[in-house]
Coordinates of C-alpha atoms and ligand atoms in Angstrom, one line a residue:
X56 CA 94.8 80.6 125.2
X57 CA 93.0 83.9 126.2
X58 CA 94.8 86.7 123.7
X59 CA 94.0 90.4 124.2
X60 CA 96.1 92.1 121.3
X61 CA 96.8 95.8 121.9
X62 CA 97.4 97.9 119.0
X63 CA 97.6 101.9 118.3
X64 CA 96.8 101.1 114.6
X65 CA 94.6 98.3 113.0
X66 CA 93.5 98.1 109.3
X67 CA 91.5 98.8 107.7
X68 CA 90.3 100.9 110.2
X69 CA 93.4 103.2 110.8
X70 CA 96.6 102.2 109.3
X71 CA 99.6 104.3 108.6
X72 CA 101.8 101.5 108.0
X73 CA 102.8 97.6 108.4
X74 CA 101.6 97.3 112.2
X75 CA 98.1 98.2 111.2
X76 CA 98.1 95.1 108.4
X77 CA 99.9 92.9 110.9
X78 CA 97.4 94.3 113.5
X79 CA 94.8 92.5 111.9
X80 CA 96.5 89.4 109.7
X81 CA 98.1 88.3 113.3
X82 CA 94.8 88.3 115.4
X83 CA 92.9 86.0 112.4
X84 CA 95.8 83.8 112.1
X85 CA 96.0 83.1 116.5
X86 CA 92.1 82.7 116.3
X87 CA 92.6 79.8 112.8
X88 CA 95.0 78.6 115.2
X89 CA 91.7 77.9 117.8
X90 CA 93.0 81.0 120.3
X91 CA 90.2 83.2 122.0
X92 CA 91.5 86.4 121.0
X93 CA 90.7 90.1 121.4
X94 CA 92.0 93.3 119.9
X95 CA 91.7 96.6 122.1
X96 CA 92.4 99.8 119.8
X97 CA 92.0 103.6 120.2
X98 CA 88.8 105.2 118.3
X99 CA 90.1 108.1 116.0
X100 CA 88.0 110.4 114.5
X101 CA 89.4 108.8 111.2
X102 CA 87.5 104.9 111.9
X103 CA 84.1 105.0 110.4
X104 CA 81.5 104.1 112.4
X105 CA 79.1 103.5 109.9
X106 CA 81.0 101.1 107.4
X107 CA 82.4 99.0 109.9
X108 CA 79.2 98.7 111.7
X109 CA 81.0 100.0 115.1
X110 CA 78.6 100.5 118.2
X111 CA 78.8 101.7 121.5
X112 CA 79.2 99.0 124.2
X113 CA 79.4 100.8 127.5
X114 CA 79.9 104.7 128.6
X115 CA 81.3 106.3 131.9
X116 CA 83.8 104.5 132.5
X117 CA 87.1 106.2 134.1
X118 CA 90.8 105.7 133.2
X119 CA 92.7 106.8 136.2
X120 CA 95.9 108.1 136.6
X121 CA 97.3 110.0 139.6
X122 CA 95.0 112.1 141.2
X123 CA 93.1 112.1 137.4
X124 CA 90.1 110.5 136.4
X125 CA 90.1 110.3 132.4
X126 CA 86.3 109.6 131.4
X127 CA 85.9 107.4 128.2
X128 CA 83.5 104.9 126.4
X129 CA 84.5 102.0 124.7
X130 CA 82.9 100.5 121.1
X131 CA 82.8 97.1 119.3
X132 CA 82.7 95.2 116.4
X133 CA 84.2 92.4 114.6
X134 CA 88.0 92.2 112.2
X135 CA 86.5 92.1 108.4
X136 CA 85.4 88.1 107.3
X137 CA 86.7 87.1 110.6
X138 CA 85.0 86.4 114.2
X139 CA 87.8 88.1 116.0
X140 CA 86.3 90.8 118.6
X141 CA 87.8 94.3 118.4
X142 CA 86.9 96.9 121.3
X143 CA 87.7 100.4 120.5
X144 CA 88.7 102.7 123.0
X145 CA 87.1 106.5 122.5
X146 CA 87.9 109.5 125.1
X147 CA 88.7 113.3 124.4
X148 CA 92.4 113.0 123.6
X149 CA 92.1 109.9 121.3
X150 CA 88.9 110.8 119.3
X151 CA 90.6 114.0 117.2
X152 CA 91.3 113.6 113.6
X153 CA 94.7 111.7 112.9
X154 CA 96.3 108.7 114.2
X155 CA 99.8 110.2 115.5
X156 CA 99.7 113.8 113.7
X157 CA 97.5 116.7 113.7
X158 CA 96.3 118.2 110.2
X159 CA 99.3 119.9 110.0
X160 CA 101.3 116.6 110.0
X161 CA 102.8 117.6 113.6
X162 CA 102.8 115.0 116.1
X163 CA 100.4 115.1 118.7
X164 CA 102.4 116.7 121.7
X165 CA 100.7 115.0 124.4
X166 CA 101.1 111.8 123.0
X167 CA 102.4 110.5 126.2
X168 CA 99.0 111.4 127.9
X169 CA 96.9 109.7 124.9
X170 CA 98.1 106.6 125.0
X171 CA 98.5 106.4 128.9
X172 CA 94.9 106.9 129.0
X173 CA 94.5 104.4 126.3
X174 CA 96.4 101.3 128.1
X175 CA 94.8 102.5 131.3
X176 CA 92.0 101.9 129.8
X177 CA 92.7 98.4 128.5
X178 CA 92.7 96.9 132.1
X179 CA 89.2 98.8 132.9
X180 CA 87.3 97.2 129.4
X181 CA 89.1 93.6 130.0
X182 CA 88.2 93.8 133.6
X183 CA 84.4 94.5 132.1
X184 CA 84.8 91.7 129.8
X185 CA 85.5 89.6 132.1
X186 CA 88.7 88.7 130.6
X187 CA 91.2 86.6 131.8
X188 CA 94.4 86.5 129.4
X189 CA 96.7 84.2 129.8
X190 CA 98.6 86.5 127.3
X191 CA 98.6 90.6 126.8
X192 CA 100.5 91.0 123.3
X193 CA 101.8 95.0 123.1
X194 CA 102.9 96.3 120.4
X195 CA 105.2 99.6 119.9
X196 CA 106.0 102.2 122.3
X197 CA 102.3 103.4 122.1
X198 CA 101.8 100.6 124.7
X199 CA 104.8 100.8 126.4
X200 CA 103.8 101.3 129.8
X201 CA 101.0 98.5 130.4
X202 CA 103.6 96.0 131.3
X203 CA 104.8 98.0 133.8
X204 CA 101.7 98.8 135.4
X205 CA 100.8 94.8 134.9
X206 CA 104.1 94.5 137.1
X207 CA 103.2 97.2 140.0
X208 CA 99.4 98.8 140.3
X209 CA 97.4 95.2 138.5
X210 CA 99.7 92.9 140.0
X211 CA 97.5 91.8 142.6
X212 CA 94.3 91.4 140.9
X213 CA 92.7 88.5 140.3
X214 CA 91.7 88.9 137.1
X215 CA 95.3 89.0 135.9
X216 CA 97.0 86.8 137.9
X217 CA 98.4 84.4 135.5
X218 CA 98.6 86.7 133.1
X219 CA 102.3 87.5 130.6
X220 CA 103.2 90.5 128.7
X221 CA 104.8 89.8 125.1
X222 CA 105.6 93.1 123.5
X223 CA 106.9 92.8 119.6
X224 CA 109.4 95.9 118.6
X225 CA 107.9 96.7 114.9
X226 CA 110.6 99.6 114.2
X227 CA 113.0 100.4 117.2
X228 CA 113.4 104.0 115.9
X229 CA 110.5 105.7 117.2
X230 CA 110.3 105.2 120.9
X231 CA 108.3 107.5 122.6
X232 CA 110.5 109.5 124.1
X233 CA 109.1 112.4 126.4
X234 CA 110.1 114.9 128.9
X235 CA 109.4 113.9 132.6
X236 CA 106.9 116.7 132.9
X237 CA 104.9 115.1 130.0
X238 CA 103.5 112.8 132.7
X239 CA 103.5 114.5 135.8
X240 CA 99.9 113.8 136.4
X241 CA 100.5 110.1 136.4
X242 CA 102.4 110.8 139.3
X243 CA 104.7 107.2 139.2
X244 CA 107.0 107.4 141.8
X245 CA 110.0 108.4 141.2
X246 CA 111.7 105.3 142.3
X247 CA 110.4 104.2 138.8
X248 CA 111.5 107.3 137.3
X249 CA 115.0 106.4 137.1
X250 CA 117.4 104.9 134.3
X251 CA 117.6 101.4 135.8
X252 CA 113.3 101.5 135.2
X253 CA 111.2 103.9 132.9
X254 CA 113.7 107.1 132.7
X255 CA 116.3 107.4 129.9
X256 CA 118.8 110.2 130.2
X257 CA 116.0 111.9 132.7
X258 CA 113.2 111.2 130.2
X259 CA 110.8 108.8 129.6
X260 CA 111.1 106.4 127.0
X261 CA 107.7 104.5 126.5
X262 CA 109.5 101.1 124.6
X263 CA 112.3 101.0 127.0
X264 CA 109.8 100.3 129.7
X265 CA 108.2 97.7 127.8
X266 CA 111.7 96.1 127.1
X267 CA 112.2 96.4 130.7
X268 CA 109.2 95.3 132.2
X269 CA 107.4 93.1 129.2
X270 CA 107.7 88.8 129.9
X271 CA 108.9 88.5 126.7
X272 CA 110.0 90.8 123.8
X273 CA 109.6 89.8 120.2
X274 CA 110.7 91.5 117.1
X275 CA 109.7 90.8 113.3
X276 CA 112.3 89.4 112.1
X277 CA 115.5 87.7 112.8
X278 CA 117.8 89.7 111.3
X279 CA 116.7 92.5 113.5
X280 CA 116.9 90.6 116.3
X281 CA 120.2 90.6 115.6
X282 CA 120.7 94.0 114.3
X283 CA 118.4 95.5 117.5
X284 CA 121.5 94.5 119.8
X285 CA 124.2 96.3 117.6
X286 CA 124.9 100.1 118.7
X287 CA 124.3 101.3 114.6
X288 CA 120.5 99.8 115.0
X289 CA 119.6 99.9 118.6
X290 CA 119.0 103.5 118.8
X291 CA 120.3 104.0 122.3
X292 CA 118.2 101.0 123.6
X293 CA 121.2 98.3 122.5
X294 CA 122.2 97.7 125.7
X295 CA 119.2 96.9 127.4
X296 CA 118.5 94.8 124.6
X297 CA 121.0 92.9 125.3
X298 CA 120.6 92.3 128.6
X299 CA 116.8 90.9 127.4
X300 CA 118.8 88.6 124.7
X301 CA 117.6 85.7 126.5
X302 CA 113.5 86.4 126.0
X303 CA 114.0 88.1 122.8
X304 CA 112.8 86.3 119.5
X305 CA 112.3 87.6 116.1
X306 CA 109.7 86.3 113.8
X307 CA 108.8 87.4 110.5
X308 CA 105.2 88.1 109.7
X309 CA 103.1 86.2 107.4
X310 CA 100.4 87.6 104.8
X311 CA 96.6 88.0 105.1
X312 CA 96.1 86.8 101.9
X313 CA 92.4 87.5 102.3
X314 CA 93.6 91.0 101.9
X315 CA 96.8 90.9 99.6
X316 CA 95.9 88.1 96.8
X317 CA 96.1 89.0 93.1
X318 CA 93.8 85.6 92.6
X319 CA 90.8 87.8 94.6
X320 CA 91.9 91.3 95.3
X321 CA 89.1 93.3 94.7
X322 CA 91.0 96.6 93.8
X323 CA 92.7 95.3 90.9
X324 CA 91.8 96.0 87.7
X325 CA 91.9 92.0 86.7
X326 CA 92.9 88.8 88.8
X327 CA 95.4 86.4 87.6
X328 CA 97.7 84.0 89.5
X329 CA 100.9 82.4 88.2
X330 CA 99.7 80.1 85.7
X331 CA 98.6 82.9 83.6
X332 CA 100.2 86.6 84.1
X333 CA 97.9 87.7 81.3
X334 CA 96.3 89.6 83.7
X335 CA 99.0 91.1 85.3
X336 CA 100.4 92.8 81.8
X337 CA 97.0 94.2 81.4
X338 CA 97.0 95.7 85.0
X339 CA 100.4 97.3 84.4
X340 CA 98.7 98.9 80.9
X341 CA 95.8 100.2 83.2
X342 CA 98.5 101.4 85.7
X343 CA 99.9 103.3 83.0
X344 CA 96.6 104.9 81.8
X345 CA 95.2 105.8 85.7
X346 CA 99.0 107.4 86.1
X347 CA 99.0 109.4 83.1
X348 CA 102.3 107.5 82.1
X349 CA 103.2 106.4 78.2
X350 CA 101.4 103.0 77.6
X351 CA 105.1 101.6 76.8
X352 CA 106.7 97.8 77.9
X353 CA 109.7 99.5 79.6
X354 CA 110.1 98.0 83.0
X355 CA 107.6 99.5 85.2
X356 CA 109.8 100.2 88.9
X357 CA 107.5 100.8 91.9
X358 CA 107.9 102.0 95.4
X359 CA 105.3 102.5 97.8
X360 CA 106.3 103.6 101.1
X361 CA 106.8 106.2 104.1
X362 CA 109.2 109.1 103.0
X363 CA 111.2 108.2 105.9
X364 CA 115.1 108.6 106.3
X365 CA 114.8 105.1 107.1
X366 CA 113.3 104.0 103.7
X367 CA 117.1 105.3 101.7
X368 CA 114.8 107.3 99.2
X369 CA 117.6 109.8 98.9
X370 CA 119.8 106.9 97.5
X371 CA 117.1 106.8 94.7
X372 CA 117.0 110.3 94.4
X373 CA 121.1 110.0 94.0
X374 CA 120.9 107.6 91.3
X375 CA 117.5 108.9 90.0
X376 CA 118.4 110.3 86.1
X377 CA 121.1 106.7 86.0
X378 CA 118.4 104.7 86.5
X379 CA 115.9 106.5 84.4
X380 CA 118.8 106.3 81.6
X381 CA 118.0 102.2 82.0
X382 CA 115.1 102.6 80.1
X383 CA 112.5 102.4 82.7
X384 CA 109.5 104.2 84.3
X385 CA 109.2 104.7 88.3
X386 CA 106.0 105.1 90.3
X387 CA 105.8 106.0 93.8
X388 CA 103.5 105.9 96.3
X389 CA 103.9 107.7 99.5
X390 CA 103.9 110.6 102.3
X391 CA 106.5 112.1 104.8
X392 CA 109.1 114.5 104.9
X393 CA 108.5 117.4 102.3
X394 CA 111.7 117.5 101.4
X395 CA 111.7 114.5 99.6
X396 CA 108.0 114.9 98.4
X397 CA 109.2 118.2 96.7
X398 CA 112.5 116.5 95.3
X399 CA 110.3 113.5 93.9
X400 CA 108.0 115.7 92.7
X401 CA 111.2 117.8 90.4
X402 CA 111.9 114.0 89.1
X403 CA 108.2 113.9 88.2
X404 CA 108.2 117.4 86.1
X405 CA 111.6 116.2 84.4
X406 CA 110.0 113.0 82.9
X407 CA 106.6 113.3 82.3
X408 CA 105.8 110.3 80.2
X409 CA 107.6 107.9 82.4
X410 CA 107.8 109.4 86.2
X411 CA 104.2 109.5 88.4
X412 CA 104.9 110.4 91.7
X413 CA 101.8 109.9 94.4
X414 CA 101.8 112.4 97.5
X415 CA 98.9 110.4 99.3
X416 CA 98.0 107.6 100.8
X417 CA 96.2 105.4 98.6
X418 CA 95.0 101.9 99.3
X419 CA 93.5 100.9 96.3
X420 CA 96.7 102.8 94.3
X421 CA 98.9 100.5 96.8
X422 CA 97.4 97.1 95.7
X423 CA 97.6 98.5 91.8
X424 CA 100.8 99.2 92.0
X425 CA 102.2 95.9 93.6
X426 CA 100.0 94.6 90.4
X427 CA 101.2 96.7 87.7
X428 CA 104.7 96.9 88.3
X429 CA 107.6 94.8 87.1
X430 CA 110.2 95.5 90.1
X431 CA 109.7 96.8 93.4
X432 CA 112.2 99.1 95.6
X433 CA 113.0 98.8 99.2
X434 CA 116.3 100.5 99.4
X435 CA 115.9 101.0 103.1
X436 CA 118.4 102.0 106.2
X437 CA 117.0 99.2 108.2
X438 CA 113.5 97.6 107.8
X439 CA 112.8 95.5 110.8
X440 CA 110.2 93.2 108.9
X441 CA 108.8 95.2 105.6
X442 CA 105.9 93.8 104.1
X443 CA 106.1 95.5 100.9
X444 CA 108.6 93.5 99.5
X445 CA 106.5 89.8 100.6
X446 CA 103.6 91.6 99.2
X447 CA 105.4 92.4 95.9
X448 CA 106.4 88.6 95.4
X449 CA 102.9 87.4 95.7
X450 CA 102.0 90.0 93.2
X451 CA 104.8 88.1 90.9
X452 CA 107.2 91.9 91.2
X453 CA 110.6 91.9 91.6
X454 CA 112.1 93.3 94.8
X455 CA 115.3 95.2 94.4
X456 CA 116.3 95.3 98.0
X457 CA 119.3 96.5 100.3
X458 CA 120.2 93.4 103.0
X459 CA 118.7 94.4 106.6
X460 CA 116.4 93.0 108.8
X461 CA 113.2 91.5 107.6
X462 CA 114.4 91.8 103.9
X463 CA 117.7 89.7 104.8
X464 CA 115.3 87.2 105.7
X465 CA 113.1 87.2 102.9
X466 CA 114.8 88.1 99.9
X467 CA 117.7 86.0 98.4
X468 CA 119.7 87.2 95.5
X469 CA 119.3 86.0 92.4
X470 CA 121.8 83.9 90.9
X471 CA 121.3 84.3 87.0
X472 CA 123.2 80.6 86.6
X473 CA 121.5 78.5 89.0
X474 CA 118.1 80.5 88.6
X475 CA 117.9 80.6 91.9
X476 CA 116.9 83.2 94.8
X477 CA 113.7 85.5 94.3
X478 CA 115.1 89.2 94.3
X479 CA 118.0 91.4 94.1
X480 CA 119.5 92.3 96.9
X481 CA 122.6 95.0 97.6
X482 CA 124.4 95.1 100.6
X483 CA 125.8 98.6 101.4
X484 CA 124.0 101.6 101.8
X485 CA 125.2 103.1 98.8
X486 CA 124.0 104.5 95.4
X487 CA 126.4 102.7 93.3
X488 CA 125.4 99.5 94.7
X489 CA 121.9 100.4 94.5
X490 CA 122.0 101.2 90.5
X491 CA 124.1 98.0 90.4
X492 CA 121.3 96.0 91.7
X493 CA 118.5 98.1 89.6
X494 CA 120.7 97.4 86.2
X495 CA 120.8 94.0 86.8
X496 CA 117.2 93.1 87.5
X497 CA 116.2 95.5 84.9
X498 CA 118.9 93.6 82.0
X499 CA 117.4 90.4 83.2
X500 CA 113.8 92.0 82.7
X501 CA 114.9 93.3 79.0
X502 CA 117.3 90.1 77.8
X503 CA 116.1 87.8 79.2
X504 CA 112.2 87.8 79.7
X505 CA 112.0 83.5 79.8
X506 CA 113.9 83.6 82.6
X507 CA 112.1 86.7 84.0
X508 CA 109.2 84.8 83.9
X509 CA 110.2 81.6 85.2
X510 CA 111.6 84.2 88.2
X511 CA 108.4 85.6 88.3
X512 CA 106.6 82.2 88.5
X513 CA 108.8 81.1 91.4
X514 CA 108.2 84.1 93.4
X515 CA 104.6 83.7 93.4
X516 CA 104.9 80.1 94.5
X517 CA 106.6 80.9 98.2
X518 CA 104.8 80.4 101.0
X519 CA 104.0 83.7 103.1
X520 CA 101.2 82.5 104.8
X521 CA 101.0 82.9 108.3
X522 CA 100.4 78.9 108.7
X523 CA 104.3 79.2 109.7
X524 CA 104.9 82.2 112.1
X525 CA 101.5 81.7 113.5
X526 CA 102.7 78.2 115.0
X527 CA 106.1 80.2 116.2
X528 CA 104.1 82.6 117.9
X529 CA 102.3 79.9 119.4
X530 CA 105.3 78.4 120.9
X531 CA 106.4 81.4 122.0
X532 CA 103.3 82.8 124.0
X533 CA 103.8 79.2 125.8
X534 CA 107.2 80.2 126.8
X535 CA 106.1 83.0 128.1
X536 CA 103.5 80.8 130.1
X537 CA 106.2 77.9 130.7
X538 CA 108.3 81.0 132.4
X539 CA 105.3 82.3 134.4
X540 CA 104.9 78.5 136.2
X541 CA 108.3 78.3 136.7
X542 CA 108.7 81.8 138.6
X543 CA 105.7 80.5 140.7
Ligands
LIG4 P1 106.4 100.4 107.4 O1 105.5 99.7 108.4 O2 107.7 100.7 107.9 O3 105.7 101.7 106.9 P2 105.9 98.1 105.7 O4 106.5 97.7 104.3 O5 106.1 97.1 106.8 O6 106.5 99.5 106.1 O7 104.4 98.3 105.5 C1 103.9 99.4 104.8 C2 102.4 99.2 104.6 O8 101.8 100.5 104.5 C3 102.0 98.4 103.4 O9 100.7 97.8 103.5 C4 101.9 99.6 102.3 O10 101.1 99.2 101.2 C5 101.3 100.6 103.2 N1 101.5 102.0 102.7 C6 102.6 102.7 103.0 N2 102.5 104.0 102.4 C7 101.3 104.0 101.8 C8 100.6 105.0 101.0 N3 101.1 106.2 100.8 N4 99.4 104.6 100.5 C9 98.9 103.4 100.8 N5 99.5 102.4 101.5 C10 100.7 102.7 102.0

């Protein structure tokens, strides 16, 4: 199948989160799978050109919009030790510093213009390619609207005749919600305008049109698939959700383990697999030294994350001095809301020899951490797929997790009798039953260490490759196909 892939964020070269590592694992995996696949991308200010070996294709070329011409040139180059094609997109409102915020950390206010332009200018550099996908695969409300003007404006070009629009909801919370006026100059009629299309409460609401106007809608897990349909996750889109429930399928992501190994990962301080966790002790010890932490065989708890509502870190901050009082030391990585960086950092000052907290973003801290630590936290509201926790199992770390979405689906709780299940899981968003779950990984890590091992072992021995959800998004693209014939 012909694949263009359409992402705001791809690692490495931007990434603020999960969709930029699925951004670039998915792609490798549909092209192992023998698919022709693409990625188009915005060009930040942030992507090095240089490093990535990223050159100009082809200037003057015009986005349009309404009575607006956007001008904008677009780049190439090639996914890291693959032979998938990547085209970045680079015009006036993409190319400033950040991703989604400004240096300030405020989002970008015309946002809605940015990527407009940017999925306006997807059908301009596939119509230059030559490109004839049988499948567009959106992803987030960043690329919202290009189903809709597949549907109405490119409808009936020949280029994209037999083309279908899959768009995968990575985290339903963040929708791209704007006021009308935000895109007056793409002047859609207003016909479209209204709840029953694009408009939401007299707003526009970037996913909602996807979900409305996408082929097919996937999400990353099936838990959330679930969840996406109840009123507590659906964030006001539930409904319409609902009445998609029929095209809507939920697959959990798989690993690039060309990226996320500890066999081969290159920014580890020494290898090891599960034959031999040597290495891993002495990566914790080198954890401890780079952190400034007591060189100590107290169970080393990590987090690396978003400091997000979503991510529960003020039920860790509840429980904080309890768990502490375990006998343990804690490590986060992370960036967000300063309230919570200022209340980590106050943990931090109170136990010097045992707390590090990270206010960055890190990379090469990231893949040390899921080395060096014994248990891994994702205490999280919701978490439609979370890759943290898969990536902490490969690393032969513990997940202590709460039971939502795409850790429900990944992360069985351990049954001390049976030896069975390869995490601890909690079920309520609630401290006590969050230092409930802590305590008893971290007894099992003190009392127990055989069976900590042989837990450790096991966890490392799961398949999360993509060999799996690769062949279920395979069957789902040619659904979406399958559907396309039949409509004809
Ligand atoms: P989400 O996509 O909701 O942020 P995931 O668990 O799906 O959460 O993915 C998070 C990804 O982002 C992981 O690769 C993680 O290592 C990375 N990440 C998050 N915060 C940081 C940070 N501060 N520094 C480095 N990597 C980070």
């Amino acid at each position: 199948m012909n694949i263009a892939f359409i992402s705001a964020e791809v690692a490495p070269f931007s990434k603020t989160g999960g969709l930029g590592d699925v951004s670039s694992a998915f792609p490798k995996a549909m092209e192992n799978l023998g698919h022709n696949i693409i990625i188009i991308t915005p060009l930040y200010k942030v992507v090095d050109l240089e490093k990535y070996n990223i050159k100009l294709e082809m200037k003057d070329l015009y986005a349009t919009y309404g009575n607006k011409a956007e001008i904008f040139e677009y780049y190439s180059s090639h996914l890291p030790k693959s032979e998938v094609p990547i085209y970045f997109v680079k015009n006036s409102y993409l190319y400033r510093d950040g991703i989604y915020v400004d240096e300030d950390g405020e989002d970008y206010s015309d946002s809605p213009i940015r990527f407009l332009t940017f999925i306006k200018s997807v059908f301009i550099i596939l119509e230059q390619l030559g490109f004839e996908p049988d499948i567009i695969h959106l992803n987030d409300w960043h690329t919202g609207l290009l189903p809709f003007y597949l549907k109405t404006e490119y409808s009936g070009k020949k280029l994209f005749s037999k083309t279908r629009s899959v768009f995968t909801i990575h985290n339903i919370g963040y929708q791209g919600i704007y006021p009308l006026e935000t895109i007056e100059d793409a002047e859609i009629p207003d016909v479209y305008l209204d709840d029953d299309h694009l408009g939401f409460y007299e707003q526009i609401n970037y996913m909602k049109a996807a979900i409305r106007y996408s082929d097919i809608i996937t999400t990353v897990s099936s838990k959330y698939a679930e969840e996406i349909q109840t009123k507590k996750f659906g964030y006001g889109l539930e409904h319409f959700i609902q009445e998609r429930s029929d095209d809507l399928y939920g697959i959990v992501h798989g690993v690039d383990l060309t990226v996320w190994n500890p066999k081969t990962d290159p920014h580890i301080k020494r290898n090891y697999d599960s034959r031999n966790l040597k290495g891993k002790e002495e990566c914790k010890v080198l954890l401890q030294k780079i952190l400034g932490l007591d060189v100590s065989d107290k169970p080393l708890i990590g987090i690396i994350t978003r400091l997000a509502t979503q991510k529960g870190l003020d039920i860790v901050l509840k429980k904080f001095d309890d768990m502490m009082d375990l006998g343990v030391q804690f490590v986060l990585l992370g960036t967000g809301e300063q309230i919570l960086e200022e209340k980590l950092k106050r943990k931090e000052k109170k136990h010097p020899d045992d707390v590090s907290i990270n206010i960055a973003f890190d990379n090469e801290l990231a893949h040390q951490i899921e080395a060096g630590a014994d248990i891994f936290l994702m205490p999280s509201r919701y978490e439609p797929c979370g890759l943290n926790q898969i990536y902490s199992m490969i690393y032969g770390t513990v997940p202590v997790v709460r039971k939502t979405g795409g850790l429900s689906d990944t992360v069985l709780d351990y049954d001390e009798e049976k030896e069975e299940g390869n995490g601890f899981v909690f079920e309520r968003i609630n401290a006590d039953d969050f230092l409930e779950a802590v305590t008893r990984a971290v007894t099992l890590f003190k009392k127990q260490p055989e069976k900590w091992k042989k837990l450790q072992k096991r966890i490392m021995n799961l398949d999360f490759s993509w060999k799996k959800s690769a062949k279920q998004w395979q069957k789902v693209y040619e659904l979406a196909i399958i559907k396309n014939k039949k409509k004809k």
